[in-house]
Coordinates of C-alpha atoms (C1' of nucleotides) in Angstrom, one line a residue:
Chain A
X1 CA -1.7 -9.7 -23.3
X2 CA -2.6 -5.5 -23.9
X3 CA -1.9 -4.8 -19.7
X4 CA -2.8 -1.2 -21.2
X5 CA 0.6 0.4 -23.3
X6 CA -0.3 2.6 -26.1
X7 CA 0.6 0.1 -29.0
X8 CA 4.2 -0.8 -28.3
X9 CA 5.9 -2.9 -25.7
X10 CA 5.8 -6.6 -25.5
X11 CA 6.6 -6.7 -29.6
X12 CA 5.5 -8.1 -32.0
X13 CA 5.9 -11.6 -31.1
X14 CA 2.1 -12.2 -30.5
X15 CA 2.7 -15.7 -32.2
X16 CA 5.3 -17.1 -30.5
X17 CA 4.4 -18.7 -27.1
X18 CA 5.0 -16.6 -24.0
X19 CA 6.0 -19.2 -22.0
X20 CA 9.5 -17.8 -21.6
X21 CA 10.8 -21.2 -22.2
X22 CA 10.5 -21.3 -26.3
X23 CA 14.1 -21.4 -26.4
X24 CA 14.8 -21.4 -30.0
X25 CA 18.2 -21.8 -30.8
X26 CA 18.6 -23.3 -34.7
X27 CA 18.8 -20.2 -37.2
X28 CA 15.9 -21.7 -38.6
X29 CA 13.5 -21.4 -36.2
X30 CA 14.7 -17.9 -35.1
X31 CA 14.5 -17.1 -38.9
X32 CA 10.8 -18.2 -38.9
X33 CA 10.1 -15.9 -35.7
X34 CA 11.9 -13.3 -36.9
X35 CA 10.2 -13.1 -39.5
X36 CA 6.7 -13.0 -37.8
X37 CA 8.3 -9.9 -35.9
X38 CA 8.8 -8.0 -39.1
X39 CA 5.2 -6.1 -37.6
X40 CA 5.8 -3.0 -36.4
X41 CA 9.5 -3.4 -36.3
X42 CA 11.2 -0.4 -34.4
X43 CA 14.8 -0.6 -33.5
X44 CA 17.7 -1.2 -35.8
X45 CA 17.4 -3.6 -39.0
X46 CA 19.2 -7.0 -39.2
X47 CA 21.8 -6.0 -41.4
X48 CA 25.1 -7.6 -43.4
X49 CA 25.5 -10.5 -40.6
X50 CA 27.4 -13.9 -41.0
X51 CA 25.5 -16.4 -38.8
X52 CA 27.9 -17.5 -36.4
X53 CA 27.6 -18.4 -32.8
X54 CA 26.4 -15.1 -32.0
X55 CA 22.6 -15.9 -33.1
X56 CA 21.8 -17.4 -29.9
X57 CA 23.3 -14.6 -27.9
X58 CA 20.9 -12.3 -30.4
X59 CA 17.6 -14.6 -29.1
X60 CA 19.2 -14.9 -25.3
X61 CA 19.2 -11.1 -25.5
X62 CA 15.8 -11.0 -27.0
X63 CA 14.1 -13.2 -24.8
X64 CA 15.4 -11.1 -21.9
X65 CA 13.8 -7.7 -23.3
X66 CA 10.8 -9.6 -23.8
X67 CA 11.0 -10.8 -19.9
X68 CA 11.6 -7.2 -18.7
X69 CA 9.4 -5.5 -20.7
X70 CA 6.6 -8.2 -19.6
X71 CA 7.5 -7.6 -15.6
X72 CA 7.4 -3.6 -16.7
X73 CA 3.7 -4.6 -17.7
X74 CA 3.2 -6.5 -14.4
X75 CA 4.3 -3.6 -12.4
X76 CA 2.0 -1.3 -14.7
X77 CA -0.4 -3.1 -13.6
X78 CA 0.2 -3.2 -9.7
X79 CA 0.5 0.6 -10.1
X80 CA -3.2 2.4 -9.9
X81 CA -1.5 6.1 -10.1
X82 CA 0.5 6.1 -13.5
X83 CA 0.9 9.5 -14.3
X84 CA 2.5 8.7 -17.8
X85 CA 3.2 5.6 -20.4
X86 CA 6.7 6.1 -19.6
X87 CA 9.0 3.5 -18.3
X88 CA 11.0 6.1 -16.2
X89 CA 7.8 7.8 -15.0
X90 CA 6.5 4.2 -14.4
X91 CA 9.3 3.5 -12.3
X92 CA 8.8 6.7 -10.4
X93 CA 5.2 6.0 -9.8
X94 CA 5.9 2.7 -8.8
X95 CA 8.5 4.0 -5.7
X96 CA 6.0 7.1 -5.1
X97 CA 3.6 4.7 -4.6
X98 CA 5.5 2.6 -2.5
X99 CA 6.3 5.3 -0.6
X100 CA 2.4 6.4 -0.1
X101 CA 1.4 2.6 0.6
X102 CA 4.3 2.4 3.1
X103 CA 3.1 5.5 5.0
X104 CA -0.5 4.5 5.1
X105 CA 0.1 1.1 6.7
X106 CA 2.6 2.7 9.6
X107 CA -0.2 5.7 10.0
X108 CA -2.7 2.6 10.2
X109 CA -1.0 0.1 12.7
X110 CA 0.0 3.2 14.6
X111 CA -3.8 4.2 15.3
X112 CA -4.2 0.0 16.0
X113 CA -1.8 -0.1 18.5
X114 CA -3.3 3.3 20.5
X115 CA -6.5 2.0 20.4
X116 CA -5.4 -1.6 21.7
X117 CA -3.0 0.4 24.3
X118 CA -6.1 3.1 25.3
X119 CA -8.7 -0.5 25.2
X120 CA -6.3 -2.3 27.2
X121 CA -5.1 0.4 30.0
X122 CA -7.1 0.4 33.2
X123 CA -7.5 -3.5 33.2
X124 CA -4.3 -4.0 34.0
X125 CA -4.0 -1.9 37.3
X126 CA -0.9 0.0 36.5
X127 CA 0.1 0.2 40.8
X128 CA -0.3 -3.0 42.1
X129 CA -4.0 -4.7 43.0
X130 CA -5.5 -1.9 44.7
X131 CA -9.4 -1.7 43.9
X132 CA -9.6 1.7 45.0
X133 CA -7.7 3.9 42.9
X134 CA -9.1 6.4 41.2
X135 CA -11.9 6.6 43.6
X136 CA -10.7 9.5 45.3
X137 CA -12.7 11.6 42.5
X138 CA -15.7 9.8 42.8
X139 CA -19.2 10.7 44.8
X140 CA -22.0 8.2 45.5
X141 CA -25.1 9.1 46.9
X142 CA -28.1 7.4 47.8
X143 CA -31.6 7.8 49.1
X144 CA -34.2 6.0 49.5
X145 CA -37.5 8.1 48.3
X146 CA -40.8 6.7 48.5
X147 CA -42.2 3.0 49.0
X148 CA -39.7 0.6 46.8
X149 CA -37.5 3.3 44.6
X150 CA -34.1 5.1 45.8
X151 CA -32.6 7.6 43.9
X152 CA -29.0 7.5 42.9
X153 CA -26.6 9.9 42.2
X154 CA -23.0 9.1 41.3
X155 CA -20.1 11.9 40.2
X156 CA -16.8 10.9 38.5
X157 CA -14.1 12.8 37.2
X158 CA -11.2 10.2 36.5
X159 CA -13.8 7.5 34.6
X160 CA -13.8 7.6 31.3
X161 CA -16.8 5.0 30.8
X162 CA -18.5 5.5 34.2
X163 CA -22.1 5.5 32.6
X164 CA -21.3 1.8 31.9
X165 CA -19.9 1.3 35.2
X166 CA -23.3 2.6 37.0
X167 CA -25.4 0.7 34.8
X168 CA -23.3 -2.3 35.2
X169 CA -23.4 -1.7 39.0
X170 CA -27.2 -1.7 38.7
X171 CA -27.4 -4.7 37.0
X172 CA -25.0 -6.8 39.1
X173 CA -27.9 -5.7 42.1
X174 CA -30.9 -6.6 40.0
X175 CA -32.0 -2.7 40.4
X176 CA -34.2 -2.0 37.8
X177 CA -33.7 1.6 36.1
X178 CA -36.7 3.5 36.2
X179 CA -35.4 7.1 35.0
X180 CA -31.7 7.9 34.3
X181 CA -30.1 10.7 33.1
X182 CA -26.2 11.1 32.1
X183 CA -24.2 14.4 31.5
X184 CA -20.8 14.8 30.8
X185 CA -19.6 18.7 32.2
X186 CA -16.0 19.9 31.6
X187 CA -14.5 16.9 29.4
X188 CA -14.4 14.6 32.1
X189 CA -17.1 14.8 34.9
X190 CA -19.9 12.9 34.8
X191 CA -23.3 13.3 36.2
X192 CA -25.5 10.4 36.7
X193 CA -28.8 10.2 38.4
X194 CA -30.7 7.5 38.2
X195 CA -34.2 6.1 40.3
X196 CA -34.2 2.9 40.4
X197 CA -36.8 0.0 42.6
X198 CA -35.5 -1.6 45.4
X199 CA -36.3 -4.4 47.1
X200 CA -37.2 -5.2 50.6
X201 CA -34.1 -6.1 51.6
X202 CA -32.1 -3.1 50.4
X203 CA -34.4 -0.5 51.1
X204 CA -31.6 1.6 53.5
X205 CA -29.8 4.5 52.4
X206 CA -26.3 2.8 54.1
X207 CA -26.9 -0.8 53.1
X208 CA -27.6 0.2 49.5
X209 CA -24.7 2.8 48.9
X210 CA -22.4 0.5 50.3
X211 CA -23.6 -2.6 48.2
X212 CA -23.9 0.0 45.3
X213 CA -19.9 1.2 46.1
X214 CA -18.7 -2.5 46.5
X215 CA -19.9 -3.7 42.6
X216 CA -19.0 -0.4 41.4
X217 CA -15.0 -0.9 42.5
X218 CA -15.3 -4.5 40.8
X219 CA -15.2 -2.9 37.6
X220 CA -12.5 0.2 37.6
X221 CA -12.1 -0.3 33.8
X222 CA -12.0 3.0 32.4
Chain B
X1 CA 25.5 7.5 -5.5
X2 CA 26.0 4.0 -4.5
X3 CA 22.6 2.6 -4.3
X4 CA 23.4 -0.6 -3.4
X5 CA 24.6 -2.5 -7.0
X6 CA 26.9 -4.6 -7.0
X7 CA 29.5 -2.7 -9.3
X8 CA 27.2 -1.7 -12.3
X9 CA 24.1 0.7 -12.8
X10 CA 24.9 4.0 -13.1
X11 CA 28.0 3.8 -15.7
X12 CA 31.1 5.6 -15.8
X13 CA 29.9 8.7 -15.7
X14 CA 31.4 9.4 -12.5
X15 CA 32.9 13.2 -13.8
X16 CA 29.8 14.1 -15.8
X17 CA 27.6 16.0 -13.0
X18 CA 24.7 14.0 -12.8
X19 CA 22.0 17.2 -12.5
X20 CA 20.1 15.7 -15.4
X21 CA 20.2 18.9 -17.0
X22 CA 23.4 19.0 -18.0
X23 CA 23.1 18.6 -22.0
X24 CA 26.4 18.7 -24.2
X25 CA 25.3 19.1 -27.6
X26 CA 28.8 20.2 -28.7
X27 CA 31.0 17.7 -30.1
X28 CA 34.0 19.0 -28.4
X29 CA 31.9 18.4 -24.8
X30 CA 30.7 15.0 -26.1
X31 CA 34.2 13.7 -26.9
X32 CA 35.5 15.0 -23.5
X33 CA 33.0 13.1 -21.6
X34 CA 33.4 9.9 -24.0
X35 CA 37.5 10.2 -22.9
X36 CA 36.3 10.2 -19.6
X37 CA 34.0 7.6 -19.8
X38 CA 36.5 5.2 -21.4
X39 CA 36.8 3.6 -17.9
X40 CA 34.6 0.2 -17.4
X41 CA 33.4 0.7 -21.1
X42 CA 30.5 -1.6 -21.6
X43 CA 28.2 -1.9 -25.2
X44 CA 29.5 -1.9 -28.5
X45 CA 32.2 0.0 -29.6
X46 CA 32.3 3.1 -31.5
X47 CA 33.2 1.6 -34.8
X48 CA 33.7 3.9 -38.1
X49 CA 30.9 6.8 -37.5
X50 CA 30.7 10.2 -39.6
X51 CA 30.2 12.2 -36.7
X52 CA 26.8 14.4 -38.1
X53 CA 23.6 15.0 -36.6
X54 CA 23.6 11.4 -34.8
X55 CA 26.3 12.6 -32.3
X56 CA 23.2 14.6 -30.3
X57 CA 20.5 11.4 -30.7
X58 CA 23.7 9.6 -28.9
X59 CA 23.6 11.9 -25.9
X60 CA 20.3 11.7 -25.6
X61 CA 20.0 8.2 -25.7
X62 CA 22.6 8.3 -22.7
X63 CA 20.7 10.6 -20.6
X64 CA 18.1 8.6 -21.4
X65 CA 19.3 5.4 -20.3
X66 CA 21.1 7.1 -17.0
X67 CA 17.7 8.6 -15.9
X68 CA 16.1 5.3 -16.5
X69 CA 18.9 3.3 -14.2
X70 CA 18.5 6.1 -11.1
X71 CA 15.2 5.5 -11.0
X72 CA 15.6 1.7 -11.0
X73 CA 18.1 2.9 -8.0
X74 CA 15.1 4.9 -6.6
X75 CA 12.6 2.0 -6.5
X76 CA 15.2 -0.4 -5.3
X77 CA 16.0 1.9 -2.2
X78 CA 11.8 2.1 -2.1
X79 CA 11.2 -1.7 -2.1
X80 CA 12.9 -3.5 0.8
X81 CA 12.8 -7.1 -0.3
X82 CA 15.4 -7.3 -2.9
X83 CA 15.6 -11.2 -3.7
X84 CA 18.4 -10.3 -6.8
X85 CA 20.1 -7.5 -7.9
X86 CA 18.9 -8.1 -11.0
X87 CA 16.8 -5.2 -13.2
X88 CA 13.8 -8.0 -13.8
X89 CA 13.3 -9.6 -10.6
X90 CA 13.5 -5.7 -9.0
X91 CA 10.3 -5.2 -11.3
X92 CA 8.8 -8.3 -10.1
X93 CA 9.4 -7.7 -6.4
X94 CA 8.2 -4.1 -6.7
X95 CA 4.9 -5.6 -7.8
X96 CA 5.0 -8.5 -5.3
X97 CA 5.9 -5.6 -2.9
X98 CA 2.8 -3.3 -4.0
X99 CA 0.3 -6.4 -3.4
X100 CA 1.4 -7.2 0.0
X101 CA 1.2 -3.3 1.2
X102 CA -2.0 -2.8 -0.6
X103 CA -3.4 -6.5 1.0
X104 CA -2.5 -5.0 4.5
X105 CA -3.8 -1.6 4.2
X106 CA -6.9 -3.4 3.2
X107 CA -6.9 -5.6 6.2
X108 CA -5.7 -2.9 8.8
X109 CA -8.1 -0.4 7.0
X110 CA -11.1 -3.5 8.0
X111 CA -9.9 -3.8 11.3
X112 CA -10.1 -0.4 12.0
X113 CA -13.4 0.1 10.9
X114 CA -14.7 -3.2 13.3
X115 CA -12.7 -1.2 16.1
X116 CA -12.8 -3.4 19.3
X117 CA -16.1 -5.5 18.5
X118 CA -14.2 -8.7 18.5
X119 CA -12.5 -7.4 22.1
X120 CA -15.3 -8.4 24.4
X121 CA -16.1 -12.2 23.6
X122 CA -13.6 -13.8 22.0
X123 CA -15.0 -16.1 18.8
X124 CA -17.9 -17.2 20.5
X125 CA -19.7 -20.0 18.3
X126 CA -18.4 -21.3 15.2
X127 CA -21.9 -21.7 13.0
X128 CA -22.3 -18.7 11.8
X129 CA -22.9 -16.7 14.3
X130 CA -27.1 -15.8 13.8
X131 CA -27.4 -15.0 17.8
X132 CA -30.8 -13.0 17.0
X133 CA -32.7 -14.4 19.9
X134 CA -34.9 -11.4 21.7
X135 CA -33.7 -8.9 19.1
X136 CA -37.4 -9.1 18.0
X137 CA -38.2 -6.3 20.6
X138 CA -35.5 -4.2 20.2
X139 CA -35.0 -1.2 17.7
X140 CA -31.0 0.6 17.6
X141 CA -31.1 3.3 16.1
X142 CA -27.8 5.8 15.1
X143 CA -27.3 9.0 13.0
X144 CA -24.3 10.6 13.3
X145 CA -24.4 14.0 14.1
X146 CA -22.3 17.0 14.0
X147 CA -18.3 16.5 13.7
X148 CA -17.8 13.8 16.1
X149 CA -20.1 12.6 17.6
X150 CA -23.2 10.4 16.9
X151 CA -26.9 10.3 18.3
X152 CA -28.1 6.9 19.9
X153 CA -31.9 5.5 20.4
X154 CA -32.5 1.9 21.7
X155 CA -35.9 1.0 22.4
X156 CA -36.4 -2.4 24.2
X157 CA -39.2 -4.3 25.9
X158 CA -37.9 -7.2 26.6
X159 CA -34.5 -6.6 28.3
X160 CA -34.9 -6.2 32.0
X161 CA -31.4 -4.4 32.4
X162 CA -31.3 -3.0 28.9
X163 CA -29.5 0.3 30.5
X164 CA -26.0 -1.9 31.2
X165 CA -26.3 -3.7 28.2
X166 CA -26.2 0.0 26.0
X167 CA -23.6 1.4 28.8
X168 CA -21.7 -1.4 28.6
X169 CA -21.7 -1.7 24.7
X170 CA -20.8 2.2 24.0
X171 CA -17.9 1.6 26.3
X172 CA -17.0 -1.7 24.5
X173 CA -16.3 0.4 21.3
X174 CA -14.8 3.0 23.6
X175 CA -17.5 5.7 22.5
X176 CA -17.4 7.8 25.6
X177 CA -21.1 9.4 26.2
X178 CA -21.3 12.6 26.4
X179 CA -25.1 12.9 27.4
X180 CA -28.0 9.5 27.8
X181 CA -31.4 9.9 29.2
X182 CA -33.0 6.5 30.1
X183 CA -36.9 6.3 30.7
X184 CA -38.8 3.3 31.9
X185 CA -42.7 3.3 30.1
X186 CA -45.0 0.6 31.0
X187 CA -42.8 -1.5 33.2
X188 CA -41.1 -3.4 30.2
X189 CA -40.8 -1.2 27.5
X190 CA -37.2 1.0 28.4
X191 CA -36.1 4.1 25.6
X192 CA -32.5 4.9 26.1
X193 CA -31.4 8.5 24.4
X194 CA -27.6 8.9 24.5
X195 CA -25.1 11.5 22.2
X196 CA -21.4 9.8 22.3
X197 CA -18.3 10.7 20.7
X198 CA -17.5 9.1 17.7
X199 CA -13.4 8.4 16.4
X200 CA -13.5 8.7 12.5
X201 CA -13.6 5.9 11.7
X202 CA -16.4 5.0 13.3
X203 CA -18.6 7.8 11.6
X204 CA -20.9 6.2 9.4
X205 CA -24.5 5.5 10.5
X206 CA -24.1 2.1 9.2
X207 CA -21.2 1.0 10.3
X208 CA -21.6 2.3 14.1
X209 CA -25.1 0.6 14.6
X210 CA -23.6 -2.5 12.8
X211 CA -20.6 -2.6 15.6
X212 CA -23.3 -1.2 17.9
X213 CA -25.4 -3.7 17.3
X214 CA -22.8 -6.6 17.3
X215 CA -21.6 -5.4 20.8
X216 CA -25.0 -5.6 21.6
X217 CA -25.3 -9.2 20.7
X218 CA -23.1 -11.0 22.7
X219 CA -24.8 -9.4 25.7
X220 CA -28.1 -10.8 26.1
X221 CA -28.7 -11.1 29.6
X222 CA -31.6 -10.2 30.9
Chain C
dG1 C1' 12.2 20.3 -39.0
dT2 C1' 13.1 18.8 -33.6
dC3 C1' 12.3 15.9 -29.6
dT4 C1' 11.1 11.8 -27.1
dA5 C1' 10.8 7.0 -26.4
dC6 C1' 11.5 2.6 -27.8
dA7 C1' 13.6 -2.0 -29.7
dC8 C1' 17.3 -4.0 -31.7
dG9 C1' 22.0 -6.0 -32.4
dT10 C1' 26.3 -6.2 -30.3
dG11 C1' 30.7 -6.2 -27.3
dA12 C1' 31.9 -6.9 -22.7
dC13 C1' 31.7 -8.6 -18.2
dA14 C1' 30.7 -12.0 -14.4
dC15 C1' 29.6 -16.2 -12.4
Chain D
dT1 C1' 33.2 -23.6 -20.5
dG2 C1' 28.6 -21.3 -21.7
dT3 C1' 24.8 -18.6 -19.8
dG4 C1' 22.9 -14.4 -18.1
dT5 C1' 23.0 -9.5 -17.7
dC6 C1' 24.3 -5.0 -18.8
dA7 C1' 25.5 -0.6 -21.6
dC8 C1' 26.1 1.2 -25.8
dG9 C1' 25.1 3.1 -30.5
dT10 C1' 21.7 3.0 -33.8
dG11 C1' 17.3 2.9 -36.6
dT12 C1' 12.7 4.0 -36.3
dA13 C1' 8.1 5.6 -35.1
dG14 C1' 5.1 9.1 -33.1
dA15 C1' 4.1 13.8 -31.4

DNA sequence: GTCTACACGTGACAC
DNA sequence: TGTGTCACGTGTAGA
């Protein structure tokens, strides 16, 4: 098996099949294996005894150190951080570990769930099905320069994605950007200016702000 | 203590202080706290002993066995799924334990790194998923810069309304943009500079342009 | 020599 | 009833 001890735990029964369910219960057969186990024999020797019915307690007994002491292995090997070949310090690696694991995962889902919570807030319109909140901090301005190009300008404060909302804006109008330029002052303002072409059909100051403002309070997410 | 046996662990030794440090090498100690610990008696008994220099190899072996059983109480209080209150299936849960924490770390510790990539289209397409149609003319590139925050080119010349598709991918992934310049050359061919800020997890070249460029996948229109 | 850690056989419970 | 688990004292091996 060798899960990595320093030459001693799971005994010397290397020949006897670990299938934990070798019960051997006639003294001859646990004569036989106990002789195999005369290898690196540590504990007390058999002494004076008359076989009785306590041999199979002996092998019950045996058979249950052999169990714990493989599961000790099992754990061994679960545990990356083993400070020392102990069993105690094993066992205290094992919880510290544990404990380490355990704190990781709650750190983790905790930073899950904020992201999820900061993703999902602002989709779901905290006060009712007003479009137009958090317009108040937000300018639009528009003007028409030149024969088919306007140029845009649009200031938020309360948008925490409004570069996405602009371009999104644009796009929903079939505006192609010709020159844009985004800058975030203080944290939370945003500058954008943009020139974009215009058609025909939109080429008003009025018309086009207010076509620009209606797509733009479509999409209030962040 | 009362760690939650059912009426074993932790012997008799309810007198002796249990500071671990408490060594009684005298024999006069040892036989007061062997009176005392006559109470729920377990192991063999005594028998006919000499007392000589085994009497301190005794303690010793006791200490040793009580620090081995608290920290069996330790890792039982660390692992919550207790099936029995027995000393080999606590070994074996502790391991089960240990695989299932480190399996969801694992997964928690993937998910975070993906971030909200999955968020915008849910499971679109089962084959696969090779959606590389018009990438040909497109080049992403990232390089994260500074502390937080992360410098991003993409170049198209095929995307008519390439500015909303980066916009709207950066606030997919909830990078907020801190600064983008967008400049139209040619009529088709569009170069989009932008410097977001980038969570930690996020802060690997590779693995933002890989979300990047996932995000940017699912949004090719136009 | 001491000190530490372990396996062993064994008596005693508990179900 | 036995069957399983535990604590105990002990012998032993390594540092």
């Amino acid at each position: 098996m060798s899960c990595g001890v320093p030459e001693q735990w799971l005994m010397g029964d290397d020949t006897l099949d670990d299938d934990s369910k070798s019960l051997i219960h006639d003294a001859a057969g646990w004569a036989a294996a106990n002789a195999e186990r005369a290898v690196k024999r540590r504990g007390r020797k058999p002494g004076p005894r008359s076989d009785g019915p306590t041999i199979s307690h002996v092998e019950a007994e045996r058979q249950r150190r052999e169990k714990l002491n493989r599961r000790f292995c099992d754990l061994r090997a679960a545990v990356p951080t083993v400070s020392r070949m102990d069993k105690a310090s094993l066992l205290a690696d094992a919880a510290a570990y544990i404990a380490e694991l355990r704190g990781r995962v709650e750190q983790l889902e905790a930073e899950a769930k904020q992201a999820a919570a900061a993703r999902k807030a602002g989709h779901q319109g905290g006060g009712g099905g007003c479009p137009a909140m958090g317009m108040e901090a937000e300018k639009l301005e528009v003007r028409v320069v030149g024969r088919e190009q306007a140029a845009v300008r649009l200031t938020t404060t309360a948008s925490r994605h409004a570069p996405a909302r602009l371009m999104g804006a644009l796009r929903a109008l079939d505006l192609p950007v010709q020159h844009a330029c985004v800058s975030r002052v203080g944290g939370d303002a945003i500058v954008q200016d943009a020139v974009v072409d215009v058609p025909a059909a939109l080429q008003d100051d009025g018309c086009l702000r207010a076509a620009l403002l209606h797509v733009l309070q479509q999409d209030e997410s962040g």
